[in-house]
Short mmCIF file of C-alpha atoms in Angstrom, two decimals:
data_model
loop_
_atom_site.label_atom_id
_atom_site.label_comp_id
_atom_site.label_asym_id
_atom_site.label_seq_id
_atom_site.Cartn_x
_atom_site.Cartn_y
_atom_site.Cartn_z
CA UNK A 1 -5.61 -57.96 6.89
CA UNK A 2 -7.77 -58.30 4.28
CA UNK A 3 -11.05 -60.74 4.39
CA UNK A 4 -12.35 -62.99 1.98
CA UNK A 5 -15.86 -64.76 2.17
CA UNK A 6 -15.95 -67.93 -0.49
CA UNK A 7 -18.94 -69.64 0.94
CA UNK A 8 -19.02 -72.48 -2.13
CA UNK A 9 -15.71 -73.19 -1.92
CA UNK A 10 -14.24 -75.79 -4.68
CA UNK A 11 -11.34 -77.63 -6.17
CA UNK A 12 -10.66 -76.34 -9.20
CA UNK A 13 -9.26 -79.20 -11.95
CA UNK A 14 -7.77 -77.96 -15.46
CA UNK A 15 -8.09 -80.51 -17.95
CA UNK A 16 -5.67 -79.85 -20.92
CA UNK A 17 -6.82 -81.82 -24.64
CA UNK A 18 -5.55 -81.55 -27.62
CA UNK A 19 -9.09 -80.86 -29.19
CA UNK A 20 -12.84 -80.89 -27.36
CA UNK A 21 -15.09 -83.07 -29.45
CA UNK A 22 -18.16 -83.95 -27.95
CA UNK A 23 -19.34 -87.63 -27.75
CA UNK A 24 -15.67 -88.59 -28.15
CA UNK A 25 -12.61 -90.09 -25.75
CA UNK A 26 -10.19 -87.47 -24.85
CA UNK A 27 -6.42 -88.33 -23.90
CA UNK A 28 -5.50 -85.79 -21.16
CA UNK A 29 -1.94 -84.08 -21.74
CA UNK A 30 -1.83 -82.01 -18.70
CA UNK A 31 -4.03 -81.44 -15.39
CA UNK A 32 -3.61 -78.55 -12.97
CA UNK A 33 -4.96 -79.14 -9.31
CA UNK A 34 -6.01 -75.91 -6.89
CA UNK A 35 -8.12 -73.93 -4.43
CA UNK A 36 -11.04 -72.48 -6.48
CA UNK A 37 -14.14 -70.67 -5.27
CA UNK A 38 -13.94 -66.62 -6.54
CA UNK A 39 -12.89 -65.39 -2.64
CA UNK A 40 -10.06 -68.18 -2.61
CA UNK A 41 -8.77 -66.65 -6.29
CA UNK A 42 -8.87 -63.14 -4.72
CA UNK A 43 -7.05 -64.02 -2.02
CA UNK A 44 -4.25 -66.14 -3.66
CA UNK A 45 -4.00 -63.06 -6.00
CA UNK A 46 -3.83 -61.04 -3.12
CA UNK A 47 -1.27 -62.89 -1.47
CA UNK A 48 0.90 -62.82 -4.54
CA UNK A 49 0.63 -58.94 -4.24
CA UNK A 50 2.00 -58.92 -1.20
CA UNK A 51 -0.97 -58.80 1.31
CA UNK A 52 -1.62 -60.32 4.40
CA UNK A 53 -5.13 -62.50 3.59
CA UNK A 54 -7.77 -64.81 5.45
CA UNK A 55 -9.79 -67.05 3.59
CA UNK A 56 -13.15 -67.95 4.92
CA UNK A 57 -16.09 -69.89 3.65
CA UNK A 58 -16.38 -73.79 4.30
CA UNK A 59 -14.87 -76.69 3.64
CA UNK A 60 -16.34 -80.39 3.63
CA UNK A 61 -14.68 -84.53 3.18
CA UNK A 62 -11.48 -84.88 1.59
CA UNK A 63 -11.49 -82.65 -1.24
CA UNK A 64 -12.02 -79.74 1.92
CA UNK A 65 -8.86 -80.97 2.88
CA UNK A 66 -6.87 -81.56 -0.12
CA UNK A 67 -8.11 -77.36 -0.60
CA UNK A 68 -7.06 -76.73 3.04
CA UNK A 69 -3.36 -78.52 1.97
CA UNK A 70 -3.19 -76.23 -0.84
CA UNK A 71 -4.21 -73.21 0.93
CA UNK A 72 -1.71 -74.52 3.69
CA UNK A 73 1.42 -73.40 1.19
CA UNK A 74 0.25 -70.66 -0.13
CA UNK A 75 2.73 -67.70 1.92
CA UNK A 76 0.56 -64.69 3.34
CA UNK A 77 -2.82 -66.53 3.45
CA UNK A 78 -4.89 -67.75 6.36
CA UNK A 79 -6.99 -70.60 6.63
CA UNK A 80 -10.11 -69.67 8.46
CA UNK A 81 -12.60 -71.84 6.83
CA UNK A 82 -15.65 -73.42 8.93
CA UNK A 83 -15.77 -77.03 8.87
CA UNK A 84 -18.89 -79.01 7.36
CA UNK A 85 -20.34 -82.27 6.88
CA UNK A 86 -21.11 -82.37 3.61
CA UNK A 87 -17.99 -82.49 0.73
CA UNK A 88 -16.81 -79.44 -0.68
CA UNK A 89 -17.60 -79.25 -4.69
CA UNK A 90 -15.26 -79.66 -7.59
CA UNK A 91 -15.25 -77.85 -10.58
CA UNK A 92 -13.56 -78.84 -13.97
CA UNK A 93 -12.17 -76.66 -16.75
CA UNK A 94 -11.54 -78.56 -20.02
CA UNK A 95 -9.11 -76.32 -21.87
CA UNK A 96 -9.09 -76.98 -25.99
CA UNK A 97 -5.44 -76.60 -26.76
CA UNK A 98 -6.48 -75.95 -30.48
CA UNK A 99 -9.16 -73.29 -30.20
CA UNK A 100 -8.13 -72.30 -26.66
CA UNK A 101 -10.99 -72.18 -25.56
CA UNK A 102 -12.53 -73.28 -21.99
CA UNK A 103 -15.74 -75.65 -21.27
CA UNK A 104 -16.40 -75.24 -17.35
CA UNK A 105 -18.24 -77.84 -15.51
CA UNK A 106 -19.38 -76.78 -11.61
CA UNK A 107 -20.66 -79.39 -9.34
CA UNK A 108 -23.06 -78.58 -6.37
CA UNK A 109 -21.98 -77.57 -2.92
CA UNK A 110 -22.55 -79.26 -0.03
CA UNK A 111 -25.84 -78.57 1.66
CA UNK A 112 -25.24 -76.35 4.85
CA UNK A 113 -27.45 -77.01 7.82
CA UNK A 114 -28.72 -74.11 10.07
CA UNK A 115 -26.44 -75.09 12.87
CA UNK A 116 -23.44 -74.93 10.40
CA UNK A 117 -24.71 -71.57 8.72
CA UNK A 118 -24.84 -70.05 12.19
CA UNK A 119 -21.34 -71.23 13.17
CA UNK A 120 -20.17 -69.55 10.61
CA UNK A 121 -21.87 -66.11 10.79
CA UNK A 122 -19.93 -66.16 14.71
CA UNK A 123 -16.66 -67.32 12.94
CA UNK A 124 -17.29 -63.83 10.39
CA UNK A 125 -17.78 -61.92 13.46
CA UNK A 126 -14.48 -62.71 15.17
CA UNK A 127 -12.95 -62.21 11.90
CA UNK A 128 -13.93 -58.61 10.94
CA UNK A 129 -12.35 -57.12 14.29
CA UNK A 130 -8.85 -57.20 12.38
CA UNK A 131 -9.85 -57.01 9.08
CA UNK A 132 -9.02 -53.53 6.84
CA UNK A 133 -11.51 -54.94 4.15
CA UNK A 134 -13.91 -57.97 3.45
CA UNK A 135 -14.77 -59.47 0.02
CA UNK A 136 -17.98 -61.69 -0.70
CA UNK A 137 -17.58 -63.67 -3.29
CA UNK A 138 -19.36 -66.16 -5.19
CA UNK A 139 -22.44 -68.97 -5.51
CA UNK A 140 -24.09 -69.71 -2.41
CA UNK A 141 -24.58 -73.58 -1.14
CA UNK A 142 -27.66 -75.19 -1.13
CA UNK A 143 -29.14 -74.73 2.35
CA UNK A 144 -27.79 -70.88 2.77
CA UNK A 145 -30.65 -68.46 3.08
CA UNK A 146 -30.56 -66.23 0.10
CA UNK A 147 -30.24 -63.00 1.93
CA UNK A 148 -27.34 -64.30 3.23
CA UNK A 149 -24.81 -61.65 2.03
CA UNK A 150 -27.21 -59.16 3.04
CA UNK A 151 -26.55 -59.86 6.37
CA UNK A 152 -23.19 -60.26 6.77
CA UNK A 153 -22.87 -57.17 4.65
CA UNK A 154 -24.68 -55.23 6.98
CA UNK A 155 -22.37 -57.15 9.77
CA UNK A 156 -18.92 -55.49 8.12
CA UNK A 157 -20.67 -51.83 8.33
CA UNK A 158 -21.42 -52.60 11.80
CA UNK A 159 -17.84 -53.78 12.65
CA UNK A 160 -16.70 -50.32 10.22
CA UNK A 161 -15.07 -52.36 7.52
CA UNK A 162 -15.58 -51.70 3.79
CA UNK A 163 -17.12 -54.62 1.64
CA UNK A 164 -17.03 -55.64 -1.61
CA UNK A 165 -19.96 -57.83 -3.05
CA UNK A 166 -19.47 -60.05 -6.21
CA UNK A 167 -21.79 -62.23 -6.89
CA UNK A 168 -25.20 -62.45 -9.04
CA UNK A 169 -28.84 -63.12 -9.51
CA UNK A 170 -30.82 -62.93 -6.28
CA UNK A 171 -28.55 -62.71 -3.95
CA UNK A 172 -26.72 -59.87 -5.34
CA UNK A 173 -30.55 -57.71 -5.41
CA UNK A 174 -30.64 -58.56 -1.85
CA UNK A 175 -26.87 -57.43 -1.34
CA UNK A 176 -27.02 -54.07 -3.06
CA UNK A 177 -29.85 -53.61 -0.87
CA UNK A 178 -27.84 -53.84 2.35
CA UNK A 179 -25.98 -50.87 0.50
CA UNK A 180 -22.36 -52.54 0.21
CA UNK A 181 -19.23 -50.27 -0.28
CA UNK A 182 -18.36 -52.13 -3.98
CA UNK A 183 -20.41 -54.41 -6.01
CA UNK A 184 -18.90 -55.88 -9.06
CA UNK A 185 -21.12 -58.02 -11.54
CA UNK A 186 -20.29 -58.54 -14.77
CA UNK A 187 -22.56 -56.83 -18.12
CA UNK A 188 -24.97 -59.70 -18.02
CA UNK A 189 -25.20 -59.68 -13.87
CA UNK A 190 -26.02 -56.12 -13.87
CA UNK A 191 -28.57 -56.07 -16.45
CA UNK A 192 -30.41 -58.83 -14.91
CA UNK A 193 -30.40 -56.67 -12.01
CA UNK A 194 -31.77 -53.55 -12.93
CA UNK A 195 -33.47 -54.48 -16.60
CA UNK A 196 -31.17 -52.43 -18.62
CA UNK A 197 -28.70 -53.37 -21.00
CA UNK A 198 -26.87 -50.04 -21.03
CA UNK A 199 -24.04 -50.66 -18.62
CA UNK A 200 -23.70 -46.45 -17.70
CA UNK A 201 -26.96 -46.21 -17.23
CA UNK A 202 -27.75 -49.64 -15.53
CA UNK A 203 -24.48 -49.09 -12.96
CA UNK A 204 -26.49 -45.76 -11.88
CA UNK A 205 -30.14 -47.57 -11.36
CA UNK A 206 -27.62 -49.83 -8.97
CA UNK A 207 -26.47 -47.17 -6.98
CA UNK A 208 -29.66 -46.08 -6.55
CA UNK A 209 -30.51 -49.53 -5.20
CA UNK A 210 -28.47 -49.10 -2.64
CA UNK A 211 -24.58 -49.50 -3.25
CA UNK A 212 -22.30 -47.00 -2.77
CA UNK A 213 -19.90 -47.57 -5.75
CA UNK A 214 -20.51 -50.13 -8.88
CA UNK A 215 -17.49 -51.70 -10.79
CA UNK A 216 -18.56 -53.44 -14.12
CA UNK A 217 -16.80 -55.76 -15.96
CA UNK A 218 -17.38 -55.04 -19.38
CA UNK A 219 -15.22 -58.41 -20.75
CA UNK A 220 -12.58 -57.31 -23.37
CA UNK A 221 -13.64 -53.79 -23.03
CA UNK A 222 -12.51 -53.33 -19.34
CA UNK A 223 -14.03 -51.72 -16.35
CA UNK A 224 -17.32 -49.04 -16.04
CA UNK A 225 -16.67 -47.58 -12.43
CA UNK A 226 -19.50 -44.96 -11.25
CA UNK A 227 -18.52 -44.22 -7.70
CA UNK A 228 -19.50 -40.65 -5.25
CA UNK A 229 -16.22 -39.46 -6.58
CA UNK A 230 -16.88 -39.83 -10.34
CA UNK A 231 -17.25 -42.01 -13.23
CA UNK A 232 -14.74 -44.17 -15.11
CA UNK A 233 -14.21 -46.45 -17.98
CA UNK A 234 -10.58 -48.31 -17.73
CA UNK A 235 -9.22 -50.63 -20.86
CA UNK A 236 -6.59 -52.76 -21.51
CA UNK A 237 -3.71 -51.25 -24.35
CA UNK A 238 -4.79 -53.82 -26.77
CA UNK A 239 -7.39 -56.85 -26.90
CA UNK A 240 -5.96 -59.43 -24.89
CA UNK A 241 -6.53 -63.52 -25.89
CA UNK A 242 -6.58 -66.29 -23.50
CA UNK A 243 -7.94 -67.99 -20.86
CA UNK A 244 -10.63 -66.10 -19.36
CA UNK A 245 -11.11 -68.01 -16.45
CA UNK A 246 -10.75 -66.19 -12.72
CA UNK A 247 -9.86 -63.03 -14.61
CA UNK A 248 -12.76 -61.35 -12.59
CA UNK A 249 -11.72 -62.45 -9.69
CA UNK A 250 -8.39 -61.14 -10.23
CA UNK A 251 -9.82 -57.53 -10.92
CA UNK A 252 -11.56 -57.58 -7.68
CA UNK A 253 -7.99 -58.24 -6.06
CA UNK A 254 -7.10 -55.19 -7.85
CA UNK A 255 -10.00 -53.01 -6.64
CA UNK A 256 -9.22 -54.43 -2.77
CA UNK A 257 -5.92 -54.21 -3.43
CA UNK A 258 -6.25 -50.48 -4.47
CA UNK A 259 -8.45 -49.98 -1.25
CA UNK A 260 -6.72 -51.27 0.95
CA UNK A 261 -3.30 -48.79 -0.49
CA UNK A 262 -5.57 -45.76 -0.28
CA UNK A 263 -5.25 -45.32 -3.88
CA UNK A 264 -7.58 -42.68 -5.86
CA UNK A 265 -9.91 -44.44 -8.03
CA UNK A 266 -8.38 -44.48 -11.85
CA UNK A 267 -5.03 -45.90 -9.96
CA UNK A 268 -7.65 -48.69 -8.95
CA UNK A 269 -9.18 -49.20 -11.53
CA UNK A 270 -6.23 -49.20 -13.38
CA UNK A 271 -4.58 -51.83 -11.38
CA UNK A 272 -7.52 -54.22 -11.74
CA UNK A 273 -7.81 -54.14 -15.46
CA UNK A 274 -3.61 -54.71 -15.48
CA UNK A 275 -4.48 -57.61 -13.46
CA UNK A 276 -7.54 -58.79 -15.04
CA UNK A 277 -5.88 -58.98 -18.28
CA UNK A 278 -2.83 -60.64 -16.78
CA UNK A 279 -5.02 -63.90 -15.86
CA UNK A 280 -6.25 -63.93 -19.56
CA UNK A 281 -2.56 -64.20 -20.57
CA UNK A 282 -1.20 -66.80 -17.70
CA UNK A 283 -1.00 -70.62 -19.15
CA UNK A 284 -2.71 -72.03 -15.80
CA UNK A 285 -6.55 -70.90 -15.36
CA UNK A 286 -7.32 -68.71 -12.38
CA UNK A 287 -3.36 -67.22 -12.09
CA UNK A 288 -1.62 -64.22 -13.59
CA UNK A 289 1.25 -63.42 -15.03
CA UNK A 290 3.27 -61.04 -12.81
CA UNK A 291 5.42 -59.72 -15.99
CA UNK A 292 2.56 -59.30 -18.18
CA UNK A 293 1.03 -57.51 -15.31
CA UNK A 294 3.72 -55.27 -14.59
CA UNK A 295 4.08 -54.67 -17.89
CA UNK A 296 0.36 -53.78 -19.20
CA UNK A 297 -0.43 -51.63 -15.47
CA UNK A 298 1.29 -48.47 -17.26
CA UNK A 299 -0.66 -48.68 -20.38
CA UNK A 300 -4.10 -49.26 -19.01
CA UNK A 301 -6.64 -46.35 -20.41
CA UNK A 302 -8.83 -44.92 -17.76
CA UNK A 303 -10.96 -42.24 -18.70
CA UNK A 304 -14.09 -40.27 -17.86
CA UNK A 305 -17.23 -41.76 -18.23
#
């Protein structure tokens, strides 16, 4: 079973228009309704790859449960999130149908208490026993302690299980510090972490900081992986247009994915880019599109870095 930890959970709305102009009324022609947080996209994409998932996190009011009802049909995931007072958030895509592009709007979490933060670190506990792999994904809620993936990192190498860690800003500086298995920020995430804007030479300074292998996502131009078994760049066959939205989140099902079927490194790396770009190319936000994935896996570059 494979873990994932979405502790900002959301509802994620797709608003379809037939052109985004600002200070004007917009006439909706389609809306898309489903779980959203980055660890809930990993594990639906998960899921659809065939793996046996639990989804973790919290989940607050009714649009927790109208996430939980989703989750609920969703075949091969488990619901294991912690229950809260507060409302889980909602975040809206509005989707340009002329441009194609994508204007995101996030709300807030709900503000965790102590008492709710520490029912939840004894919920992760119980969960790593079975777990092959855990994920940590995401924003944290207002109320978490920033450090908080720091800890529960350090709570998977205790329990043996690898861990991924996506997320940014200061809680990813305190995460690489608890010296994770996998981190995977973005170009912009990593250079805020280490100061450089050279993503070879700023995935380095981050293993020096303390994790053991660093994924970048490089946007259009792929994946940088520098790992204790080598260095690798992997691209797509051809520049891929779309919907960018979740495809991240999607490449970090790939990398788990790849972990979890002992494959060597380029066949993971290769497998989240073929993924990656297969969200890009899927007409709802945050899926992918199994042919186009199928179809792009075999063409996927990876070379030496």
């Amino acid at each position: 079973m494979i873990l994932t930890v979405t502790l900002n959970t959301a509802l994620d709305l797709t608003y379809r228009v037939p052109a985004l102009k600002p200070h004007a009324s917009h006439r909706i022609t389609e809306v898309t309704e489903r779980p959203g947080g980055k660890g809930v996209n990993v594990a639906r994409v998960l899921a659809a790859l065939g793996h046996d998932v639990t989804v973790t996190g919290f989940t607050g009011g009714a649009t927790g449960r109208t996430v939980q009802d989703h989750l609920s049909t969703t075949p091969g995931l488990v619901d294991a999130l912690v229950p809260v007072t507060g409302p889980t958030r909602r975040t809206i895509a509005l989707v340009d149908d002329q441009t194609g592009d994508t204007t995101q709007l996030n709300e807030p979490g709900p503000t965790i208490t102590p008492a709710e933060w520490s029912a939840f670190q004894e919920a992760y506990e119980d969960l790593l026993a079975p777990a092959s792999a855990v994920a940590l994904c995401g924003s944290l809620p207002p109320g978490v302690p920033v450090g908080a993936y720091a800890g529960l990192i350090r709570l998977a190498k205790a329990a043996g299980v690898p861990v991924l860690l996506d997320t940014s800003g200061e809680p990813l500086r305190r995460g690489v510090a608890a010296r994770p298995d996998i981190v995977k920020p973005n170009a912009e995430e990593l250079a805020e972490l280490t100061g450089s804007h050279e993503p070879l030479r700023s995935a380095q300074d981050a293993r020096r900081r303390g994790a053991r292998s660093v994924v970048a996502s490089l946007g259009t131009e792929g994946l940088l992986a520098v790992t204790p078994e080598g260095r690798w760049r992997a691209t797509p066959p051809a520049r891929i247009h779309g919907n960018p939205t979740g495809a991240g989140d999607s490449a970090v099902a790939g990398l788990l994915s790849g972990l979890a079927d002992q494959l060597p490194w380029p066949d993971r790396l290769a497998r989240a880019v073929a993924l990656s770009a297969a969200t890009v190319l899927a007409p709802v936000a945050g899926e992918f599109d199994r042919a186009a994935y199928e179809k792009l896996l075999a063409p996927v570059s990876v070379t030496a870095a």
